[in-house]
Short mmCIF file of C-alpha atoms in Angstrom, two decimals:
data_model
loop_
_atom_site.label_atom_id
_atom_site.label_comp_id
_atom_site.label_asym_id
_atom_site.label_seq_id
_atom_site.Cartn_x
_atom_site.Cartn_y
_atom_site.Cartn_z
CA MET A 5 23.22 58.55 -25.64
CA ALA A 6 22.09 58.53 -22.05
CA ARG A 7 18.80 56.86 -21.39
CA ARG A 8 16.19 58.35 -19.09
CA ARG A 9 15.59 56.28 -16.03
CA GLY A 10 12.36 54.33 -16.25
CA HIS A 11 11.84 55.00 -19.96
CA PRO A 12 12.98 52.33 -22.44
CA THR A 13 14.66 53.39 -25.64
CA LEU A 14 12.13 53.46 -28.47
CA LEU A 15 12.85 51.41 -31.55
CA ARG A 16 13.06 53.73 -34.53
CA LEU A 17 12.09 52.09 -37.79
CA PRO A 18 12.00 53.60 -41.27
CA ARG A 19 8.75 55.34 -42.18
CA LEU A 20 6.53 53.59 -44.66
CA PRO A 21 6.51 55.27 -48.07
CA PRO A 22 3.21 56.72 -49.32
CA VAL A 23 1.03 54.09 -50.92
CA PRO A 24 0.99 54.60 -54.70
CA PRO A 25 -2.20 54.25 -56.75
CA LEU A 26 -2.92 50.71 -57.83
CA PRO A 27 -1.16 50.17 -61.17
CA GLY A 28 -2.31 47.96 -63.99
CA SER A 29 -0.20 45.06 -62.78
CA VAL A 30 -0.09 44.01 -59.14
CA SER A 31 3.56 43.09 -59.67
CA ALA A 32 4.43 46.79 -59.81
CA TRP A 33 3.90 47.25 -56.07
CA ARG A 34 7.06 47.65 -54.02
CA ARG A 35 7.60 46.25 -50.58
CA PRO A 36 7.71 48.87 -47.76
CA ALA A 37 11.13 49.33 -46.23
CA GLY A 38 11.74 47.83 -42.82
CA ILE A 39 9.06 45.15 -43.01
CA PRO A 40 10.56 41.74 -43.89
CA LEU A 41 8.41 39.39 -45.90
CA PRO A 42 9.26 35.81 -46.84
CA PRO A 43 10.48 35.27 -50.39
CA PRO A 44 7.82 33.97 -52.80
CA PRO A 45 8.04 30.32 -53.79
CA ARG A 46 9.69 29.61 -57.11
CA ARG A 47 7.35 29.21 -60.07
CA ARG A 48 4.36 30.03 -57.90
CA VAL A 49 1.85 32.86 -57.99
CA GLY A 50 1.51 33.93 -54.39
CA SER A 51 3.87 36.85 -53.91
CA ASP A 52 1.59 39.49 -55.40
CA LEU A 53 -1.33 38.35 -53.28
CA ILE A 54 0.87 38.24 -50.18
CA TYR A 55 1.91 41.84 -50.61
CA LEU A 56 -1.53 43.14 -51.57
CA LEU A 57 -3.09 41.57 -48.48
CA PHE A 58 -0.28 42.93 -46.33
CA LEU A 59 -0.77 46.46 -47.65
CA ALA A 60 -4.53 46.27 -47.33
CA CYS A 61 -4.44 45.18 -43.69
CA TRP A 62 -1.69 47.70 -42.92
CA ILE A 63 -3.62 50.63 -44.38
CA LYS A 64 -6.90 49.66 -42.76
CA LYS A 65 -6.41 51.16 -39.28
CA GLU A 66 -9.35 53.54 -38.91
CA ARG A 67 -12.50 52.68 -36.97
CA THR A 68 -12.27 48.94 -37.54
CA PRO A 69 -9.54 47.21 -35.49
CA PRO A 70 -7.03 45.76 -37.97
CA SER A 71 -6.75 42.47 -36.11
CA ARG A 72 -10.49 41.78 -36.25
CA MET A 73 -10.83 42.90 -39.84
CA CYS A 74 -7.86 40.89 -41.05
CA ALA A 75 -8.97 37.78 -39.21
CA LYS A 76 -12.40 37.95 -40.87
CA LEU A 77 -10.83 38.56 -44.27
CA GLY A 78 -8.38 35.76 -43.70
CA GLY A 79 -11.02 33.12 -43.17
CA VAL A 80 -12.79 33.89 -46.43
CA VAL A 81 -9.70 34.32 -48.59
CA ARG A 82 -7.95 31.28 -47.11
CA SER A 83 -10.95 29.12 -48.00
CA ALA A 84 -10.98 30.57 -51.49
CA LEU A 85 -7.30 29.83 -51.99
CA ASP A 86 -7.77 26.26 -50.75
CA TRP A 87 -10.59 25.79 -53.21
CA ILE A 88 -8.68 27.14 -56.21
CA GLY A 89 -5.86 24.69 -55.64
CA SER A 90 -3.68 25.91 -52.81
CA ARG A 91 -1.20 23.31 -51.60
CA ARG A 92 -0.30 25.14 -48.44
CA VAL A 93 -1.73 28.23 -46.76
CA ARG A 94 -0.23 29.57 -43.56
CA ILE A 95 -1.23 32.64 -41.58
CA HIS A 96 1.29 34.75 -39.75
CA GLN A 97 0.14 37.51 -37.41
CA PRO A 98 3.16 39.24 -35.84
CA ARG A 99 2.65 41.82 -33.11
CA TYR A 100 5.00 44.76 -33.11
CA ASN A 101 5.89 47.17 -30.34
CA ALA A 102 2.98 49.58 -29.97
CA ASN A 103 5.32 52.36 -28.86
CA ALA A 104 7.44 52.01 -31.96
CA PHE A 105 4.53 52.26 -34.38
CA GLY A 106 2.10 54.39 -32.42
CA LEU A 107 -0.52 51.68 -32.90
CA GLN A 108 -0.39 47.94 -32.51
CA ARG A 109 -0.84 46.55 -36.01
CA ASN A 110 -1.73 42.99 -36.92
CA PHE A 111 -1.68 41.84 -40.50
CA LEU A 112 -1.94 38.66 -42.47
CA VAL A 113 0.78 37.19 -44.62
CA PHE A 114 -0.47 34.40 -46.82
CA HIS A 115 2.03 31.80 -48.00
CA ALA A 116 -0.16 30.69 -50.87
CA SER A 117 1.43 28.30 -53.29
CA PHE A 118 -0.71 27.01 -56.12
CA PRO A 119 0.12 26.41 -59.77
CA MET A 120 -0.74 29.16 -62.22
CA LYS A 121 -1.84 26.58 -64.78
CA ARG A 122 -5.01 25.99 -62.75
CA LEU A 123 -6.19 29.47 -63.74
CA ARG A 124 -4.48 29.91 -67.10
CA GLY A 125 -7.07 30.24 -69.83
CA GLN A 126 -9.96 30.40 -67.38
CA GLU A 127 -11.28 33.76 -68.55
CA LEU A 128 -15.01 34.25 -68.14
CA GLY A 129 -16.75 32.92 -71.17
CA GLY A 130 -14.02 30.36 -71.86
CA GLY A 131 -12.45 27.49 -70.01
CA ALA A 132 -14.64 24.77 -68.64
CA LEU A 133 -17.97 26.41 -69.48
CA GLY A 134 -17.40 27.27 -73.11
CA ASN A 135 -18.29 30.43 -74.96
CA ASN A 136 -21.89 29.41 -75.61
CA HIS A 137 -22.66 29.63 -71.89
CA ALA A 138 -21.07 33.03 -71.33
CA PRO A 139 -23.07 36.28 -71.24
CA SER A 140 -22.75 38.80 -74.02
CA GLY A 141 -19.63 40.92 -73.68
CA VAL A 142 -17.42 38.14 -72.37
CA GLY A 143 -14.07 38.76 -70.78
CA TYR A 144 -14.52 40.13 -67.27
CA GLU A 145 -11.62 42.13 -65.94
CA PRO A 146 -10.17 41.25 -63.52
CA SER A 147 -10.66 37.47 -63.52
CA GLY A 148 -9.16 34.39 -61.92
CA LEU A 149 -6.44 35.11 -59.40
CA ALA A 150 -6.56 38.83 -60.15
CA ALA A 151 -10.20 38.90 -59.07
CA LEU A 152 -9.34 37.20 -55.76
CA ALA A 153 -6.57 39.71 -55.10
CA ASP A 154 -8.83 42.60 -56.07
CA ALA A 155 -11.61 41.40 -53.77
CA ALA A 156 -9.17 40.83 -50.89
CA VAL A 157 -7.80 44.37 -51.11
CA TYR A 158 -11.27 45.85 -51.51
CA TYR A 159 -12.73 44.24 -48.39
CA ALA A 160 -9.60 44.90 -46.36
CA SER A 161 -9.57 48.60 -47.18
CA THR A 162 -13.27 49.40 -46.85
CA ARG A 163 -15.36 50.08 -43.76
CA THR A 164 -18.28 48.05 -45.13
CA VAL A 165 -18.54 44.28 -44.90
CA PRO A 166 -20.65 41.71 -46.80
CA GLN A 167 -24.26 41.37 -45.67
CA GLN A 168 -23.83 37.67 -44.95
CA SER A 169 -21.88 36.29 -42.02
CA ARG A 170 -18.77 34.16 -42.36
CA ALA A 171 -20.75 30.99 -41.61
CA GLU A 172 -23.32 31.86 -44.27
CA ILE A 173 -20.66 32.62 -46.88
CA SER A 174 -18.88 29.37 -46.03
CA LEU A 175 -22.07 27.41 -46.71
CA SER A 176 -22.16 28.73 -50.28
CA LEU A 177 -18.41 28.36 -50.64
CA ASP A 178 -18.67 24.63 -49.96
CA VAL A 179 -20.80 24.29 -53.11
CA LEU A 180 -18.43 26.45 -55.14
CA ARG A 181 -15.52 24.25 -54.05
CA ARG A 182 -17.25 21.19 -55.47
CA ARG A 183 -18.82 22.58 -58.61
CA ALA A 184 -16.86 25.60 -59.85
CA PRO A 185 -16.60 26.94 -62.43
CA ILE A 186 -20.38 27.30 -62.59
CA ARG A 187 -23.16 29.51 -63.86
CA LEU A 188 -24.13 31.62 -60.85
CA LEU A 189 -27.18 33.92 -60.79
CA VAL A 190 -27.34 36.36 -57.88
CA PHE A 191 -30.48 38.33 -57.05
CA GLY A 192 -29.22 41.65 -55.76
CA LEU A 193 -26.11 43.80 -55.89
CA GLY A 194 -24.42 44.52 -52.59
CA HIS A 195 -21.24 44.76 -50.58
CA ASP A 196 -20.62 41.07 -51.28
CA SER A 197 -20.90 41.25 -55.10
CA ARG A 198 -17.13 41.38 -55.62
CA LEU A 199 -16.82 38.33 -53.40
CA TRP A 200 -19.20 36.16 -55.44
CA HIS A 201 -17.56 37.30 -58.65
CA ALA A 202 -14.10 36.43 -57.31
CA LEU A 203 -15.11 33.03 -55.92
CA ASN A 204 -16.30 31.82 -59.32
CA PRO A 205 -13.20 32.21 -61.54
CA GLY A 206 -13.74 30.92 -65.03
CA GLY A 207 -17.51 30.78 -64.48
CA VAL A 208 -20.44 32.99 -65.37
CA THR A 209 -21.67 35.28 -62.58
CA VAL A 210 -24.66 37.54 -63.29
CA PHE A 211 -26.37 39.94 -60.87
CA LEU A 212 -29.97 41.24 -60.94
CA GLU A 213 -30.77 44.49 -59.09
CA GLU A 214 -34.06 46.38 -58.80
CA ASP A 215 -32.93 49.66 -57.18
CA PRO A 216 -31.71 52.11 -59.88
CA GLU A 217 -29.73 54.28 -57.48
CA TRP A 218 -28.02 51.36 -55.76
CA TYR A 219 -27.34 49.79 -59.15
CA ARG A 220 -25.56 52.97 -60.26
CA ILE A 221 -23.48 53.15 -57.06
CA VAL A 222 -22.30 49.53 -57.18
CA ARG A 223 -21.57 49.60 -60.91
CA ALA A 224 -19.51 52.77 -60.47
CA LYS A 225 -17.34 51.02 -57.87
CA SER A 226 -17.23 47.66 -59.68
CA PRO A 227 -17.74 48.26 -63.42
CA PHE A 228 -16.43 44.78 -64.29
CA LEU A 229 -19.46 43.06 -62.71
CA ARG A 230 -22.05 41.64 -65.09
CA ALA A 231 -25.27 43.15 -63.75
CA HIS A 232 -28.76 44.02 -64.99
CA LEU A 233 -31.38 46.45 -63.73
CA VAL A 234 -34.71 44.62 -63.46
CA THR A 235 -38.26 45.41 -62.32
CA TYR A 236 -40.71 43.48 -60.14
CA ARG A 237 -44.50 43.51 -60.25
CA THR A 238 -45.04 42.29 -56.70
CA ARG A 239 -45.35 44.22 -53.43
CA MET A 240 -44.84 42.98 -49.91
CA GLU A 241 -48.32 44.09 -48.86
CA HIS A 242 -49.75 41.58 -51.37
CA ALA A 243 -47.59 38.63 -50.27
CA ASP A 244 -50.37 36.76 -48.45
CA LEU A 245 -52.89 37.33 -51.24
CA LEU A 246 -50.45 36.06 -53.87
CA PHE A 247 -49.67 33.00 -51.78
CA ASP A 248 -53.33 32.10 -51.28
CA SER A 249 -54.37 32.67 -54.89
CA TYR A 250 -51.46 31.49 -57.05
CA LYS A 251 -53.07 28.06 -57.62
CA ASN A 252 -55.97 29.83 -59.33
CA PHE A 253 -53.59 30.79 -62.15
CA SER A 254 -52.91 27.77 -64.34
CA SER A 255 -49.75 29.47 -65.62
CA CYS A 256 -48.32 29.43 -62.08
CA VAL A 257 -48.87 25.72 -61.41
CA PRO A 258 -46.57 23.01 -62.84
CA GLY A 259 -48.29 20.71 -65.30
CA ALA A 260 -51.55 22.68 -65.44
CA GLY A 261 -53.04 22.40 -68.91
CA ALA A 262 -50.22 20.13 -70.12
CA GLU A 263 -50.29 16.51 -71.12
CA ALA A 264 -47.73 15.52 -68.48
CA ALA A 265 -48.60 16.34 -64.88
CA ASP A 266 -44.95 16.92 -64.08
CA ALA A 267 -44.21 19.23 -67.03
CA PRO A 268 -42.03 22.24 -66.12
CA VAL A 269 -43.73 25.59 -65.70
CA GLN A 270 -42.84 28.42 -68.09
CA VAL A 271 -41.04 31.52 -66.81
CA ARG A 272 -40.10 33.51 -69.90
CA ASP A 273 -42.99 35.61 -71.30
CA ASN A 274 -45.31 34.13 -68.67
CA ALA A 275 -47.00 37.44 -67.87
CA ALA A 276 -50.22 35.64 -66.88
CA CYS A 277 -48.57 34.35 -63.70
CA PRO A 278 -48.19 37.21 -61.18
CA LEU A 279 -45.22 35.44 -59.56
CA ALA A 280 -43.23 34.87 -62.75
CA LEU A 281 -40.29 37.16 -63.58
CA HIS A 282 -41.25 37.12 -67.24
CA ASN A 283 -39.25 40.11 -68.50
CA LEU A 284 -35.69 39.43 -67.38
CA PRO A 285 -32.73 39.89 -69.78
CA PRO A 286 -32.57 37.12 -72.41
CA GLU A 287 -29.33 35.64 -71.07
CA VAL A 288 -31.09 34.76 -67.81
CA TYR A 289 -33.43 32.41 -69.68
CA GLU A 290 -30.87 31.17 -72.18
CA ASN A 291 -28.56 29.76 -69.48
CA GLU A 292 -29.16 26.90 -67.09
CA TRP A 293 -28.00 28.16 -63.70
CA ASP A 294 -26.11 25.77 -61.45
CA MET A 295 -26.51 28.00 -58.41
CA LEU A 296 -28.92 30.80 -57.50
CA MET A 297 -28.37 33.22 -54.62
CA LEU A 298 -31.58 34.94 -53.47
CA ASP A 299 -30.58 37.94 -51.36
CA ALA A 300 -32.86 40.51 -53.01
CA PRO A 301 -35.05 42.38 -53.71
CA LYS A 302 -35.97 44.35 -50.60
CA GLY A 303 -38.61 42.82 -48.39
CA TYR A 304 -38.80 44.79 -45.16
CA PHE A 305 -41.55 47.39 -45.90
CA ALA A 306 -45.01 47.26 -47.45
CA SER A 307 -44.20 48.84 -50.82
CA ALA A 308 -41.03 46.78 -51.34
CA PRO A 309 -41.09 44.15 -54.11
CA GLY A 310 -40.36 41.28 -51.73
CA ARG A 311 -38.80 37.97 -52.75
CA MET A 312 -42.00 36.15 -53.64
CA ALA A 313 -41.39 36.29 -57.41
CA ALA A 314 -37.67 35.57 -57.04
CA ILE A 315 -38.39 32.40 -55.03
CA TRP A 316 -41.08 31.17 -57.45
CA THR A 317 -38.85 31.86 -60.47
CA ALA A 318 -35.86 30.09 -58.89
CA ALA A 319 -38.03 27.04 -58.18
CA ALA A 320 -39.38 27.01 -61.73
CA MET A 321 -35.89 27.27 -63.24
CA ALA A 322 -34.59 24.46 -61.03
CA ARG A 323 -37.49 22.17 -62.00
CA ALA A 324 -36.91 22.79 -65.71
CA ARG A 325 -33.19 21.98 -65.63
CA ARG A 326 -32.07 19.69 -68.46
CA GLY A 327 -28.37 19.38 -67.67
CA GLU A 328 -26.61 17.08 -65.24
CA GLY A 329 -26.75 17.63 -61.50
CA ASP A 330 -29.17 19.49 -59.27
CA THR A 331 -29.67 23.23 -58.84
CA ASP A 332 -28.30 24.73 -55.63
CA VAL A 333 -30.53 27.54 -54.36
CA PHE A 334 -29.54 29.74 -51.42
CA LEU A 335 -32.16 31.96 -49.77
CA HIS A 336 -31.14 34.64 -47.28
CA ASP A 337 -33.25 36.26 -44.52
CA VAL A 338 -35.30 33.14 -43.79
CA ASP A 339 -35.97 34.53 -40.33
CA ARG A 340 -38.63 36.69 -41.98
CA LYS A 341 -42.18 35.35 -42.38
CA VAL A 342 -42.59 35.78 -46.14
CA GLU A 343 -39.22 34.28 -47.09
CA LYS A 344 -39.79 31.24 -44.89
CA LYS A 345 -43.38 30.71 -46.05
CA TYR A 346 -42.58 30.92 -49.75
CA ALA A 347 -39.45 28.78 -49.38
CA GLU A 348 -41.42 25.94 -47.81
CA GLU A 349 -44.06 26.17 -50.54
CA PHE A 350 -41.88 26.43 -53.65
CA LEU A 351 -38.32 25.35 -52.74
CA CYS A 352 -39.61 22.53 -50.50
CA ASP A 353 -38.36 21.30 -47.13
CA MET A 354 -37.60 17.89 -48.66
CA PHE A 355 -34.89 19.51 -50.78
CA ARG A 356 -33.34 21.59 -47.98
CA VAL A 357 -29.84 20.27 -47.31
CA GLY A 358 -28.21 22.91 -45.13
CA ARG A 359 -28.60 26.00 -43.00
CA ALA A 360 -26.30 28.62 -41.52
CA GLY A 361 -27.60 31.64 -39.64
CA ARG A 362 -30.34 33.21 -41.76
CA LEU A 363 -29.39 31.28 -44.91
CA TRP A 364 -31.09 28.14 -46.22
CA HIS A 365 -29.54 25.84 -48.83
CA PHE A 366 -31.73 23.80 -51.17
CA SER A 367 -30.52 21.21 -53.68
CA ILE A 368 -33.40 20.90 -56.15
CA PRO A 369 -33.44 18.06 -58.71
CA PRO A 370 -35.09 18.64 -62.10
CA VAL A 371 -38.61 17.31 -62.50
CA SER A 372 -37.41 14.99 -65.26
CA ARG A 373 -35.45 12.96 -62.67
CA ARG A 374 -37.79 13.01 -59.69
CA GLY A 375 -40.99 11.92 -61.43
CA ASN A 376 -44.53 13.04 -60.72
CA THR A 377 -44.11 14.03 -57.07
CA THR A 378 -46.99 16.49 -57.37
CA ALA A 379 -49.54 13.72 -57.89
CA SER A 380 -48.16 11.63 -55.05
CA GLY A 381 -48.36 14.59 -52.71
CA GLY A 382 -52.03 15.18 -53.39
CA GLY A 383 -51.39 18.49 -55.13
CA LYS A 384 -51.17 20.46 -51.89
CA ARG A 385 -47.74 21.79 -52.82
CA PRO A 386 -47.43 21.56 -56.61
CA PHE A 387 -43.72 22.39 -56.61
CA CYS A 388 -42.85 19.73 -54.06
#
C-alpha cells in the first residue's frame, strides 16, 4: 500500500479484550493479546501478581497519569514483596508508540520470585501468632499474598491515594519488615486501610473508627477488614483544659494510689479518667499490641474528638506491656499543635526514634523494664 509522504505508517496492534470481572481466583485472568509478558518462574508465585499489576496500571488512564501512579504504587509494593521474602524484584517500564495506542502508557511488570511456603498456613489467627491472639471471627479473606495482590490492584485502579506519603509509609514498613507478623491496632479507617491489612500477612490487624458514615463506606468497599465503630468523650475545644488538669485525676496518672510508683495505669473500665478510652471492644484490651498507628480521630475543628484520648491510651497500653520487645507507636499529623503537645507529654521525646514528614515514630519500653523513671524525672511528666 502506498504511504503518504511525511506520514509514517501506524503500527496496528490487536485491540485489548474487555476486562472481565475479577473472579474468585486470580489465576483465571487471561493475558491480553499482543502484549508479551515474561514467563513466570517455575515453582514460584509471581505470575498472578505480575498480571494483576499490569492490568491495573493499564486500566488506570483517566485523570491520574499512569506513569506517576504506577511509579508510586511500585515503590510500596516492591518494598512489601522484599519484606515477605522476595529474592529478586525487577521493574520494567516500556514506552510504546503513542500514535499506535492513542495514549502513551507506562506500566509495571514485577518479576517477583519468592517461595509460597513463606505464606502457606499464615492465615490470620494462625501461623506465628496463634489462635489465642486472633480477634473473634478469624480467617480474613483475602490474606497473605492474595491481600497484597488485592491491595495493589485496588490502589492502581482508584483515583484516591493513601493519606500518608511514601516516606511516611516506608517508616512504618521498616518496622513491619523486622517484626511481622504482629498485632497491629490502627486508629481510623481510611484510603490506606487495605494497605495496612495487606502489609501484615499472618498477623492481627484491627481498625477503630469513630465516624459512622465513613465506617459504613469503608466497610462496604472492604468487608474483609476487621474494624469497630467506637465513640470518644473528648472534644478539640477542651484539649488545653484536659492537658492542664489530667494530673488532678489519680486514675490518669501512672502509679497514683498504688504501692509501686511505676505501676501501669488502667485503661479498661477507667471511666474516671477523661482521657482513657475505657469502652473499646474487649479484643482491644485482651491483646498486647506490637504496633499502634494513630491517624484518627478527626482533630481539625472544635467539635471533633481530637487525638488526645488516643495518644494517652496508646501510651498507657505501651507502658503496661508484659511481652517481649517494645511497643512501636506511630502518630500522624504532628505538625498540628495538639498532636505535638500530647505526644511530647505522653509518648515522650526520649522514646522517639524516627520521623518522616508529619509522622513520628516512638519505640516505648514497658514500665517493668525501664524502672521508676517518673520519680527520677521529678514527676513533671509522669509517663516519661
